[in-house]
Structures are given as C-alpha cells and as structure tokens.
GROMACS .gro file of C-alpha atoms in nm:
model
  449
    1MET     CA    1  -4.096  11.764 -11.216
    2ARG     CA    2  -4.256  11.608 -10.960
    3TYR     CA    3  -3.925  11.474 -10.863
    4VAL     CA    4  -3.759  11.792 -10.882
    5GLN     CA    5  -3.996  11.949 -10.697
    6GLY     CA    6  -4.000  11.690 -10.412
    7LEU     CA    7  -3.624  11.719 -10.393
    8CYS     CA    8  -3.655  12.131 -10.378
    9LEU     CA    9  -3.908  12.073 -10.080
   10LEU     CA   10  -3.628  11.830  -9.931
   11LEU     CA   11  -3.391  12.133  -9.963
   12VAL     CA   12  -3.584  12.430  -9.823
   13LEU     CA   13  -3.656  12.198  -9.493
   14GLY     CA   14  -3.299  12.075  -9.508
   15VAL     CA   15  -3.168  12.430  -9.484
   16GLY     CA   16  -3.458  12.535  -9.255
   17MET     CA   17  -3.375  12.241  -9.005
   18TRP     CA   18  -2.989  12.337  -9.034
   19LEU     CA   19  -3.066  12.700  -8.952
   20ARG     CA   20  -3.299  12.598  -8.615
   21LEU     CA   21  -3.088  12.341  -8.484
   22GLY     CA   22  -2.786  12.535  -8.556
   23THR     CA   23  -2.941  12.842  -8.346
   24ALA     CA   24  -2.999  12.558  -8.050
   25ALA     CA   25  -2.668  12.429  -8.088
   26GLY     CA   26  -2.452  12.757  -8.070
   27THR     CA   27  -2.669  13.017  -7.898
   28GLU     CA   28  -2.642  13.104  -7.530
   29VAL     CA   29  -2.859  13.310  -7.367
   30ASP     CA   30  -2.797  13.557  -7.090
   31HIS     CA   31  -3.005  13.411  -6.778
   32PRO     CA   32  -3.269  13.190  -6.980
   33ILE     CA   33  -3.503  13.199  -6.687
   34ARG     CA   34  -3.624  13.563  -6.679
   35ASN     CA   35  -3.919  13.849  -6.712
   36ASP     CA   36  -4.176  13.579  -6.906
   37ALA     CA   37  -3.989  13.287  -6.933
   38LYS     CA   38  -3.931  13.255  -6.512
   39GLU     CA   39  -4.330  13.256  -6.500
   40TYR     CA   40  -4.388  13.033  -6.722
   41VAL     CA   41  -4.088  12.762  -6.564
   42ALA     CA   42  -4.253  12.796  -6.259
   43TYR     CA   43  -4.563  12.712  -6.380
   44ALA     CA   44  -4.420  12.408  -6.503
   45TRP     CA   45  -4.230  12.332  -6.172
   46ASN     CA   46  -4.476  12.408  -5.939
   47TRP     CA   47  -4.741  12.195  -6.169
   48LYS     CA   48  -4.503  11.879  -6.134
   49PHE     CA   49  -4.387  11.903  -5.801
   50GLN     CA   50  -4.606  12.092  -5.621
   51GLY     CA   51  -4.933  11.952  -5.795
   52VAL     CA   52  -5.033  12.324  -5.789
   53TYR     CA   53  -5.076  12.556  -6.168
   54SER     CA   54  -4.921  12.868  -5.979
   55PRO     CA   55  -4.681  13.098  -6.083
   56ASP     CA   56  -4.466  13.141  -5.782
   57ILE     CA   57  -4.100  13.136  -5.822
   58THR     CA   58  -4.015  13.099  -5.452
   59THR     CA   59  -4.111  12.741  -5.403
   60LEU     CA   60  -3.836  12.653  -5.694
   61LEU     CA   61  -3.609  12.857  -5.537
   62GLY     CA   62  -3.651  12.696  -5.195
   63THR     CA   63  -3.673  13.035  -5.035
   64SER     CA   64  -4.057  12.988  -4.884
   65LYS     CA   65  -4.199  12.703  -4.810
   66ALA     CA   66  -4.574  12.821  -4.803
   67PRO     CA   67  -4.757  12.628  -5.076
   68PRO     CA   68  -4.793  12.848  -5.373
   69VAL     CA   69  -5.102  13.018  -5.454
   70PRO     CA   70  -5.295  12.870  -5.820
   71ASP     CA   71  -5.391  13.158  -6.024
   72ALA     CA   72  -5.475  13.159  -6.420
   73VAL     CA   73  -5.310  13.458  -6.530
   74ARG     CA   74  -5.147  13.250  -6.815
   75PRO     CA   75  -5.277  12.895  -6.975
   76PRO     CA   76  -5.137  12.526  -6.925
   77GLY     CA   77  -5.054  12.456  -7.284
   78TYR     CA   78  -4.658  12.618  -7.254
   79PRO     CA   79  -4.607  12.518  -6.945
   80LEU     CA   80  -4.727  12.159  -6.993
   81LEU     CA   81  -4.434  12.127  -7.281
   82LEU     CA   82  -4.218  12.234  -7.008
   83ARG     CA   83  -4.316  12.030  -6.736
   84THR     CA   84  -4.284  11.708  -7.002
   85PHE     CA   85  -3.879  11.799  -7.013
   86MET     CA   86  -3.812  11.925  -6.656
   87PRO     CA   87  -3.594  11.762  -6.377
   88GLN     CA   88  -3.671  11.830  -6.003
   89TYR     CA   89  -3.291  11.969  -5.973
   90LEU     CA   90  -3.286  12.294  -6.272
   91ASN     CA   91  -2.936  12.340  -6.434
   92GLU     CA   92  -2.831  12.453  -6.797
   93HIS     CA   93  -2.889  12.137  -6.973
   94PHE     CA   94  -3.241  12.205  -6.918
   95ALA     CA   95  -3.274  12.514  -7.170
   96VAL     CA   96  -3.002  12.320  -7.400
   97ARG     CA   97  -3.277  12.031  -7.393
   98MET     CA   98  -3.563  12.230  -7.436
   99ALA     CA   99  -3.394  12.439  -7.744
  100TYR     CA  100  -3.341  12.091  -7.932
  101VAL     CA  101  -3.730  12.030  -7.914
  102GLN     CA  102  -3.826  12.387  -8.019
  103ALA     CA  103  -3.586  12.386  -8.311
  104TRP     CA  104  -3.835  12.026  -8.437
  105ILE     CA  105  -4.131  12.212  -8.334
  106ALA     CA  106  -4.044  12.464  -8.557
  107GLY     CA  107  -3.940  12.284  -8.844
  108LEU     CA  108  -4.285  12.163  -8.844
  109THR     CA  109  -4.433  12.503  -8.875
  110LEU     CA  110  -4.187  12.538  -9.188
  111LEU     CA  111  -4.336  12.200  -9.304
  112LEU     CA  112  -4.678  12.290  -9.304
  113THR     CA  113  -4.665  12.684  -9.423
  114THR     CA  114  -4.437  12.500  -9.755
  115LEU     CA  115  -4.727  12.223  -9.797
  116LEU     CA  116  -5.018  12.490  -9.791
  117ALA     CA  117  -4.843  12.736  -9.941
  118MET     CA  118  -4.823  12.429 -10.217
  119ALA     CA  119  -5.136  12.355 -10.231
  120LEU     CA  120  -5.280  12.720 -10.251
  121LEU     CA  121  -5.020  12.886 -10.484
  122GLY     CA  122  -4.892  12.617 -10.720
  123ALA     CA  123  -4.573  12.408 -10.631
  124TRP     CA  124  -4.267  12.665 -10.725
  125PRO     CA  125  -4.433  12.995 -10.591
  126GLY     CA  126  -4.491  12.730 -10.230
  127LEU     CA  127  -4.185  12.641 -10.226
  128ALA     CA  128  -3.993  13.009 -10.321
  129LEU     CA  129  -4.237  13.097 -10.008
  130GLY     CA  130  -4.123  12.781  -9.795
  131ALA     CA  131  -3.771  12.869  -9.835
  132LEU     CA  132  -3.851  13.262  -9.714
  133VAL     CA  133  -4.012  13.089  -9.383
  134ALA     CA  134  -3.674  12.842  -9.358
  135LEU     CA  135  -3.442  13.182  -9.395
  136SER     CA  136  -3.633  13.366  -9.163
  137PRO     CA  137  -3.464  13.468  -8.831
  138HIS     CA  138  -3.746  13.492  -8.617
  139GLN     CA  139  -3.835  13.175  -8.675
  140SER     CA  140  -3.498  13.057  -8.547
  141VAL     CA  141  -3.419  13.335  -8.247
  142TYR     CA  142  -3.723  13.212  -8.032
  143VAL     CA  143  -3.599  12.857  -8.031
  144PRO     CA  144  -3.373  12.908  -7.713
  145TYR     CA  145  -3.598  13.085  -7.553
  146LEU     CA  146  -3.845  12.977  -7.314
  147LEU     CA  147  -4.179  13.115  -7.428
  148SER     CA  148  -4.401  13.029  -7.588
  149GLU     CA  149  -4.417  13.186  -7.972
  150THR     CA  150  -4.200  12.843  -8.116
  151THR     CA  151  -4.490  12.609  -8.016
  152PHE     CA  152  -4.830  12.860  -8.040
  153GLY     CA  153  -4.682  12.884  -8.406
  154ALA     CA  154  -4.675  12.541  -8.478
  155VAL     CA  155  -5.002  12.431  -8.301
  156LEU     CA  156  -5.155  12.783  -8.480
  157MET     CA  157  -5.024  12.618  -8.836
  158LEU     CA  158  -5.182  12.294  -8.768
  159ALA     CA  159  -5.523  12.414  -8.685
  160LEU     CA  160  -5.528  12.670  -8.985
  161ALA     CA  161  -5.432  12.395  -9.192
  162ALA     CA  162  -5.697  12.164  -9.057
  163GLY     CA  163  -5.916  12.459  -9.105
  164VAL     CA  164  -5.830  12.490  -9.505
  165ALA     CA  165  -5.862  12.108  -9.576
  166ALA     CA  166  -6.217  12.102  -9.431
  167LEU     CA  167  -6.290  12.391  -9.692
  168ARG     CA  168  -6.133  12.256 -10.032
  169THR     CA  169  -6.225  11.878  -9.998
  170ALA     CA  170  -6.557  11.810 -10.182
  171SER     CA  171  -6.648  11.503  -9.874
  172ARG     CA  172  -6.957  11.630  -9.650
  173ARG     CA  173  -6.814  11.388  -9.380
  174ALA     CA  174  -6.477  11.511  -9.390
  175ARG     CA  175  -6.515  11.887  -9.430
  176TYR     CA  176  -6.720  11.856  -9.025
  177VAL     CA  177  -6.404  11.593  -8.934
  178LEU     CA  178  -6.143  11.834  -9.017
  179GLY     CA  179  -6.317  12.119  -8.882
  180PHE     CA  180  -6.408  11.959  -8.570
  181LEU     CA  181  -6.007  11.886  -8.535
  182SER     CA  182  -5.921  12.258  -8.645
  183GLY     CA  183  -6.181  12.338  -8.352
  184VAL     CA  184  -5.971  12.086  -8.101
  185LEU     CA  185  -5.626  12.253  -8.261
  186PHE     CA  186  -5.765  12.626  -8.235
  187GLY     CA  187  -5.853  12.561  -7.855
  188MET     CA  188  -5.468  12.427  -7.788
  189ALA     CA  189  -5.355  12.717  -7.951
  190CYS     CA  190  -5.540  12.930  -7.706
  191LEU     CA  191  -5.439  12.685  -7.403
  192VAL     CA  192  -5.077  12.808  -7.530
  193ARG     CA  193  -5.095  13.176  -7.603
  194PRO     CA  194  -5.461  13.324  -7.477
  195THR     CA  195  -5.456  13.553  -7.831
  196LEU     CA  196  -5.721  13.376  -7.996
  197ASN     CA  197  -5.964  13.354  -7.739
  198GLN     CA  198  -6.193  13.583  -7.919
  199TRP     CA  199  -6.163  13.330  -8.209
  200ILE     CA  200  -6.460  13.132  -8.238
  201PRO     CA  201  -6.716  13.422  -8.098
  202VAL     CA  202  -6.592  13.633  -8.391
  203LEU     CA  203  -6.675  13.358  -8.593
  204LEU     CA  204  -7.026  13.280  -8.461
  205ILE     CA  205  -7.129  13.649  -8.499
  206LEU     CA  206  -6.984  13.662  -8.882
  207LEU     CA  207  -7.248  13.399  -8.877
  208LEU     CA  208  -7.496  13.706  -8.940
  209VAL     CA  209  -7.352  13.776  -9.288
  210PRO     CA  210  -7.524  13.586  -9.531
  211ALA     CA  211  -7.172  13.507  -9.776
  212VAL     CA  212  -7.071  13.335  -9.457
  213ARG     CA  213  -7.376  13.186  -9.360
  214ARG     CA  214  -7.306  12.900  -9.556
  215PHE     CA  215  -7.061  12.776  -9.373
  216TRP     CA  216  -7.275  12.733  -9.020
  217ARG     CA  217  -7.215  12.361  -9.052
  218GLU     CA  218  -6.853  12.363  -9.058
  219VAL     CA  219  -6.828  12.698  -8.793
  220ALA     CA  220  -7.060  12.501  -8.559
  221VAL     CA  221  -6.805  12.190  -8.599
  222LEU     CA  222  -6.544  12.426  -8.502
  223ALA     CA  223  -6.687  12.584  -8.282
  224LEU     CA  224  -6.781  12.214  -8.074
  225GLY     CA  225  -6.398  12.089  -8.107
  226PHE     CA  226  -6.315  12.458  -7.951
  227VAL     CA  227  -6.489  12.464  -7.658
  228LEU     CA  228  -6.473  12.066  -7.626
  229MET     CA  229  -6.069  12.170  -7.588
  230MET     CA  230  -6.123  12.439  -7.341
  231SER     CA  231  -6.346  12.321  -7.119
  232PRO     CA  232  -6.147  12.136  -6.886
  233TRP     CA  233  -5.920  12.452  -6.830
  234TRP     CA  234  -6.281  12.649  -6.768
  235VAL     CA  235  -6.374  12.365  -6.529
  236ARG     CA  236  -6.058  12.391  -6.359
  237ASN     CA  237  -6.045  12.756  -6.314
  238GLU     CA  238  -6.416  12.772  -6.182
  239ILE     CA  239  -6.391  12.507  -5.956
  240THR     CA  240  -6.037  12.610  -5.817
  241LEU     CA  241  -6.067  12.985  -5.836
  242HIS     CA  242  -6.454  13.066  -5.895
  243HIS     CA  243  -6.397  13.235  -6.252
  244MET     CA  244  -6.356  13.027  -6.602
  245THR     CA  245  -6.073  13.313  -6.694
  246ASP     CA  246  -5.873  13.547  -6.561
  247SER     CA  247  -5.897  13.928  -6.737
  248GLU     CA  248  -5.585  14.052  -6.530
  249LYS     CA  249  -5.319  13.970  -6.834
  250MET     CA  250  -5.565  14.117  -7.042
  251LEU     CA  251  -5.624  14.505  -6.887
  252VAL     CA  252  -5.232  14.521  -6.859
  253THR     CA  253  -5.180  14.460  -7.250
  254VAL     CA  254  -5.461  14.725  -7.340
  255GLN     CA  255  -5.338  14.987  -7.107
  256GLN     CA  256  -4.933  14.863  -7.184
  257GLY     CA  257  -5.049  14.931  -7.564
  258SER     CA  258  -5.211  15.286  -7.517
  259TYR     CA  259  -4.902  15.462  -7.487
  260VAL     CA  260  -4.841  15.667  -7.817
  261ASP     CA  261  -4.531  15.475  -8.001
  262LEU     CA  262  -4.469  15.278  -7.705
  263MET     CA  263  -4.307  15.562  -7.526
  264TYR     CA  264  -4.437  15.786  -7.165
  265GLN     CA  265  -4.502  16.161  -7.263
  266GLY     CA  266  -4.296  16.121  -7.577
  267ARG     CA  267  -3.954  16.034  -7.413
  268PRO     CA  268  -3.714  15.805  -7.606
  269ASP     CA  269  -3.618  15.650  -7.287
  270THR     CA  270  -3.911  15.486  -7.184
  271TYR     CA  271  -3.951  15.337  -7.535
  272GLY     CA  272  -4.098  14.976  -7.493
  273ALA     CA  273  -4.135  14.990  -7.113
  274ALA     CA  274  -4.339  15.330  -7.087
  275TYR     CA  275  -4.568  15.196  -6.820
  276ARG     CA  276  -4.290  15.166  -6.611
  277PHE     CA  277  -4.267  15.517  -6.576
  278ASP     CA  278  -4.601  15.568  -6.556
  279PRO     CA  279  -4.719  15.661  -6.176
  280LYS     CA  280  -5.100  15.578  -6.309
  281ALA     CA  281  -5.069  15.236  -6.485
  282ALA     CA  282  -5.126  15.039  -6.187
  283GLN     CA  283  -5.431  15.179  -6.120
  284ALA     CA  284  -5.513  15.212  -6.462
  285ALA     CA  285  -5.517  14.836  -6.513
  286SER     CA  286  -5.673  14.702  -6.192
  287SER     CA  287  -6.019  14.710  -6.360
  288TRP     CA  288  -6.222  14.763  -6.661
  289PRO     CA  289  -6.330  15.111  -6.560
  290ASP     CA  290  -6.007  15.256  -6.456
  291LEU     CA  291  -5.873  15.127  -6.782
  292MET     CA  292  -6.175  15.321  -7.002
  293THR     CA  293  -6.051  15.638  -6.786
  294ASP     CA  294  -5.696  15.618  -6.892
  295LEU     CA  295  -5.814  15.548  -7.236
  296ARG     CA  296  -6.035  15.869  -7.276
  297ASP     CA  297  -5.792  16.080  -7.073
  298LYS     CA  298  -5.526  15.994  -7.358
  299PHE     CA  299  -5.787  16.048  -7.651
  300ALA     CA  300  -5.885  16.390  -7.476
  301SER     CA  301  -5.539  16.523  -7.396
  302GLN     CA  302  -5.404  16.445  -7.771
  303PRO     CA  303  -5.685  16.331  -8.033
  304ALA     CA  304  -5.452  16.301  -8.345
  305ALA     CA  305  -5.202  16.137  -8.208
  306MET     CA  306  -5.375  15.853  -7.999
  307VAL     CA  307  -5.612  15.787  -8.401
  308ARG     CA  308  -5.286  15.804  -8.577
  309TRP     CA  309  -5.144  15.558  -8.278
  310TYR     CA  310  -5.378  15.316  -8.318
  311VAL     CA  311  -5.526  15.315  -8.661
  312PHE     CA  312  -5.149  15.278  -8.811
  313GLY     CA  313  -4.909  15.307  -8.519
  314LYS     CA  314  -4.935  15.004  -8.384
  315VAL     CA  315  -4.993  14.799  -8.671
  316GLU     CA  316  -4.642  14.938  -8.817
  317SER     CA  317  -4.511  14.807  -8.491
  318PHE     CA  318  -4.667  14.483  -8.458
  319LEU     CA  319  -4.534  14.433  -8.802
  320SER     CA  320  -4.158  14.577  -8.761
  321TRP     CA  321  -3.872  14.371  -8.793
  322SER     CA  322  -3.714  14.468  -8.423
  323SER     CA  323  -3.911  14.410  -8.073
  324ALA     CA  324  -3.953  14.721  -7.914
  325GLU     CA  325  -3.943  14.561  -7.574
  326GLY     CA  326  -3.589  14.331  -7.652
  327TRP     CA  327  -3.240  14.323  -7.627
  328GLY     CA  328  -3.175  14.424  -7.995
  329ASP     CA  329  -3.253  14.371  -8.341
  330ILE     CA  330  -3.405  14.042  -8.384
  331PHE     CA  331  -3.337  13.917  -8.029
  332THR     CA  332  -3.568  13.955  -7.713
  333TYR     CA  333  -3.365  13.840  -7.448
  334PRO     CA  334  -2.943  13.931  -7.468
  335VAL     CA  335  -2.740  13.635  -7.589
  336PHE     CA  336  -2.359  13.520  -7.488
  337ARG     CA  337  -2.368  13.379  -7.812
  338THR     CA  338  -2.533  13.301  -8.117
  339PRO     CA  339  -2.455  13.214  -8.464
  340TRP     CA  340  -2.664  13.502  -8.542
  341LEU     CA  341  -2.411  13.748  -8.480
  342SER     CA  342  -2.068  13.524  -8.597
  343ALA     CA  343  -2.154  13.290  -8.867
  344PRO     CA  344  -2.121  13.406  -9.222
  345ALA     CA  345  -2.387  13.202  -9.335
  346PHE     CA  346  -2.687  13.291  -9.064
  347ILE     CA  347  -2.579  13.680  -9.113
  348ALA     CA  348  -2.652  13.642  -9.503
  349ALA     CA  349  -2.980  13.505  -9.425
  350ALA     CA  350  -3.060  13.779  -9.152
  351SER     CA  351  -2.960  14.038  -9.372
  352LEU     CA  352  -3.123  13.936  -9.679
  353MET     CA  353  -3.471  13.869  -9.493
  354ARG     CA  354  -3.396  14.201  -9.321
  355GLY     CA  355  -3.412  14.399  -9.678
  356MET     CA  356  -3.744  14.205  -9.772
  357HIS     CA  357  -3.915  14.223  -9.451
  358ALA     CA  358  -4.067  14.552  -9.479
  359PRO     CA  359  -4.235  14.511  -9.838
  360LEU     CA  360  -4.317  14.149  -9.732
  361MET     CA  361  -4.546  14.292  -9.437
  362ILE     CA  362  -4.666  14.558  -9.690
  363LEU     CA  363  -4.758  14.271  -9.950
  364SER     CA  364  -4.917  14.064  -9.683
  365VAL     CA  365  -5.172  14.287  -9.532
  366LEU     CA  366  -5.216  14.441  -9.899
  367GLY     CA  367  -5.296  14.018  -9.954
  368ALA     CA  368  -5.518  13.940  -9.648
  369LEU     CA  369  -5.763  14.264  -9.784
  370MET     CA  370  -5.744  14.136 -10.122
  371ALA     CA  371  -5.846  13.809 -10.063
  372PHE     CA  372  -6.211  13.934 -10.030
  373LEU     CA  373  -6.214  14.061 -10.339
  374PRO     CA  374  -6.450  13.920 -10.613
  375VAL     CA  375  -6.083  13.922 -10.800
  376THR     CA  376  -6.003  13.613 -10.586
  377ARG     CA  377  -6.279  13.393 -10.675
  378ARG     CA  378  -6.247  13.404 -11.061
  379GLN     CA  379  -5.822  13.346 -11.035
  380PHE     CA  380  -5.814  13.098 -10.830
  381ASP     CA  381  -6.081  12.814 -10.813
  382GLU     CA  382  -6.432  12.836 -10.589
  383ARG     CA  383  -6.280  12.626 -10.262
  384SER     CA  384  -5.962  12.752 -10.299
  385ALA     CA  385  -6.057  13.123 -10.224
  386ASP     CA  386  -6.278  13.038  -9.939
  387ALA     CA  387  -5.980  12.915  -9.765
  388TRP     CA  388  -5.807  13.267  -9.842
  389ARG     CA  389  -6.046  13.419  -9.654
  390PHE     CA  390  -6.072  13.210  -9.390
  391LEU     CA  391  -5.708  13.276  -9.382
  392ALA     CA  392  -5.728  13.610  -9.440
  393LEU     CA  393  -5.993  13.657  -9.139
  394MET     CA  394  -5.744  13.468  -8.899
  395TYR     CA  395  -5.427  13.714  -8.962
  396LEU     CA  396  -5.672  14.029  -8.964
  397PHE     CA  397  -5.826  13.931  -8.638
  398ALA     CA  398  -5.473  13.838  -8.507
  399ILE     CA  399  -5.349  14.209  -8.647
  400GLY     CA  400  -5.670  14.318  -8.464
  401VAL     CA  401  -5.601  14.218  -8.099
  402HIS     CA  402  -5.277  14.342  -8.104
  403VAL     CA  403  -5.376  14.668  -8.245
  404VAL     CA  404  -5.594  14.631  -7.915
  405GLY     CA  405  -5.330  14.568  -7.742
  406LEU     CA  406  -4.975  14.520  -7.705
  407PRO     CA  407  -4.823  14.540  -8.052
  408ILE     CA  408  -4.529  14.429  -7.990
  409ALA     CA  409  -4.283  14.252  -8.303
  410ARG     CA  410  -4.217  13.994  -8.063
  411TYR     CA  411  -4.557  13.882  -8.051
  412SER     CA  412  -4.603  13.851  -8.459
  413VAL     CA  413  -4.388  13.590  -8.432
  414PRO     CA  414  -4.589  13.333  -8.469
  415PHE     CA  415  -4.806  13.454  -8.743
  416GLN     CA  416  -4.537  13.570  -8.959
  417PRO     CA  417  -4.558  13.255  -9.176
  418LEU     CA  418  -4.898  13.358  -9.224
  419GLY     CA  419  -4.812  13.677  -9.346
  420TYR     CA  420  -4.545  13.510  -9.548
  421LEU     CA  421  -4.855  13.312  -9.738
  422PHE     CA  422  -5.014  13.636  -9.782
  423ALA     CA  423  -4.742  13.820  -9.947
  424GLY     CA  424  -4.703  13.506 -10.209
  425PHE     CA  425  -5.079  13.535 -10.248
  426GLN     CA  426  -5.073  13.895 -10.345
  427LEU     CA  427  -4.764  13.842 -10.603
  428VAL     CA  428  -4.935  13.567 -10.754
  429LEU     CA  429  -5.300  13.741 -10.783
  430LEU     CA  430  -5.114  14.020 -10.955
  431TYR     CA  431  -4.935  13.778 -11.176
  432ARG     CA  432  -5.258  13.591 -11.269
  433PHE     CA  433  -5.470  13.920 -11.319
  434TYR     CA  434  -5.166  14.033 -11.551
  435ARG     CA  435  -5.180  13.713 -11.744
  436GLU     CA  436  -5.547  13.713 -11.740
  437ARG     CA  437  -5.538  14.081 -11.883
  438GLN     CA  438  -5.278  13.998 -12.187
  439ARG     CA  439  -5.463  13.680 -12.291
  440GLN     CA  440  -5.824  13.943 -12.306
  441GLU     CA  441  -5.609  14.198 -12.526
  442LEU     CA  442  -5.470  13.896 -12.795
  443SER     CA  443  -5.823  13.787 -12.828
  444GLY     CA  444  -5.970  14.134 -12.830
  445GLU     CA  445  -5.681  14.154 -13.173
  446ALA     CA  446  -5.769  13.852 -13.262
  447GLN     CA  447  -6.101  13.937 -13.330
  448HIS     CA  448  -6.002  14.235 -13.505
  449ALA     CA  449  -5.828  14.089 -13.756
   0.00000   0.00000   0.00000
C-alpha cells in the first residue's frame, strides 16, 4: 500500500511540475516589467549595480545619472531572489530564466502542501488534496510574472510546516528547535511580502488566552527566530532612513480597500482601481489621521453598504477566482500566449478547478472555524488538533489582514494551498463525525438487542 501511495505522490508531483514548467515555457507576458514588477526589478538592479536599495527605475533605464534614493516601502526578500539571477543589461532571457526558477519554487509549495496534508489528514485524502493544488491554475500562472506571490507562498508553507512539526513532535527539544526555525521562516516570509508583519505580535497577545498560554515556550522561541531574521532589515532602515518600518504601503493598501465593491461611487467603470477616480484618495492615504477621517466619512455616508463590504464583501473578493485589478480571469498582467488559453489539458484543468473554486473556498473558511470546536480534538489526536488550530489562526489572520486592507484575489494565491487544506479538513471531519454517529447507533442497537 505504501508503494502505491508513493507512486501516487510521484504522479501528483509530476502533473504539478508539468503544468508549472509548461506554463514557464509556453507563456509570454506582455511587458513583464510593469507596475509592481517594475518596482521589484528596480530594487534588485539598484541593489546589485548601484549598491542602493531603491525603486528608482531611471538608473536602470539610463535616463538619470543622479544616485537613487533609498527607501523601505517594499521588503528585500523578493528583490534578493531577482538580484541573484539579474544581468546588468536586462533582456527577455531574464524573465524566462525567472519563470523556470519560480516554476521549481511553486513545485516546492506543492510538495510541502501534499506532505502536510498526508500527515494531518491521512495518505489518500492528502494525496487528493495535493492533486487539487497540482491542478490549480493560480499556482501556475504566477510563475512567469515577476511578482512575489510564488516565492512568498513557498516560504509561508515552509514556515507552517515547521510550526506543525513543532506541535506534533513529542520531544521538547525538537519542539523548541522547530519552533525557532518556524519563526525564522516567518521572518523570511515577511521579508518577501509584509502581509504577516503583525502575525507574531498577535500570537504574543493570544498568550493572554488560557488555552493558548500552555504554548508560551513555543511562541517565545518562534518570536525570537522571527526577530532575529527581521533585525538586519530593521537595523538597515533605522541607520539609513531613521525609522524601522515604512507605513506608506500600509496606508495606501487600507485606503484602496475602503471602496465598497472596489468601485468609486458604485461606478462599474472604476472597478478594481477606484482610487484612481477619487480626487481625495492621495490626501486620505497621506497619514493615519487623514485615513481615519476618510473611513469615518464613508461609514457615515453609507453605513449599511460599508458594514456589508467589510463583513462579507471583502472576504468574498479576497477568495474569488478572478482578481479585480487583473487582466481577466486568472491573469494579472496581459499575456501574448499561454497554454492556459490554448492547450486542451490546461484548459480542462482550469475549467475543473473553476467549477470547484467557490465550494472549496466556502469549505476552507468553515473548516478554519470548525478547527476550534471540541469535535476537532475528538476526531484527531491531541497534537494534530493543536496543529490544525495553529494553521486555522494563520488562515483567519490572513483573511482578516485583507479585510482591513485591499482584498484582491491575487493576494490570496499564496494562501490558496492552506485554504485547500482546510477544505479537505472540513470534509474529513464531517466524514469521521458521520462514522462516529454510525458506530454509536449500531452500538445502541446492539445493546437494545
């Protein structure tokens, strides 16, 4: 049986890598160095060839000889990856090379998710869940984009896997080592994308809850690993810019996400870019007092719509199939060609996953909430139940961060494997609960007989 399961694992990984490498080989992005990608490339180029961490693209283009101005708006993790493979004179080969690199990084995410699912759900449910991650077009279409989603997703899964291993091991020393490693990896994830910057402070606050307090040693070593990983970036910012972090990106993100249904004054032509049509947007995102005033005015003018948007609409938008600011369907930037629009096998995979997407996302949220009920500890062993609750905290935290900020579906892509994991958890939990009730009924009938 283990031999068959091993072959199935290889099949899942093989199909996943065929889709990812096929996407890298067969996709041509229209002007891949644009928008956010342009900033990442500029950071990497200036860092490597100017010795300054700056998003100033004019130095790369040769249109300015002034030294670039350093900043800390974007963390250095993804630019560091680009810097590793970046030539001094950029051409189309750089984007192609990065696509293949990111295809293998996406393969690591698939491997980690499948192994984690097999460990927590059992071999066959885990393999079925791994097949979903393998077939997911979102996990492949970002491979050719010079964006941080693919790298962030892989580092995030590494951090979560280390955290789960720490909670499931019986050795106290191993728990501390793995907890520390998880903290280091969470720090690496924050250096790729700052979404999780508040995750460790939230865990420390949760130590006030009696049920969480028994994990204070694990949380402490996790926080230590996180701080040690982040410290060089904080020290650089303090020395160079005289502040540890830059709140500009956070201000902009919260302001851009404050438009109901991502539209300015309900106008469909502004969908996905409402802030571009709002003459007050720049002022509202200039400082926290101005942002609070802007939010207060919006809630005062349309309270029901704003409450509905923040409670339900943002979650739906974040977990949706298509990204509001994207080119269309699963694509963020336009493409000249891609197998996802031409190859029958790719189109079939996308059609299958599109039909399953909404149910899977609903099950993922329900599963994350169900993880905290007593039934979880009854249907799984104690250490696995602790692991599920750790993962649920992360998943719900990620959703909450984007409810506060900008809930575009592109940002959910790194968390999608975790969502699939909770969809599988929900189905397995319901199945085990059903079997438990059947056994109780049979036992009751036997006693009466």
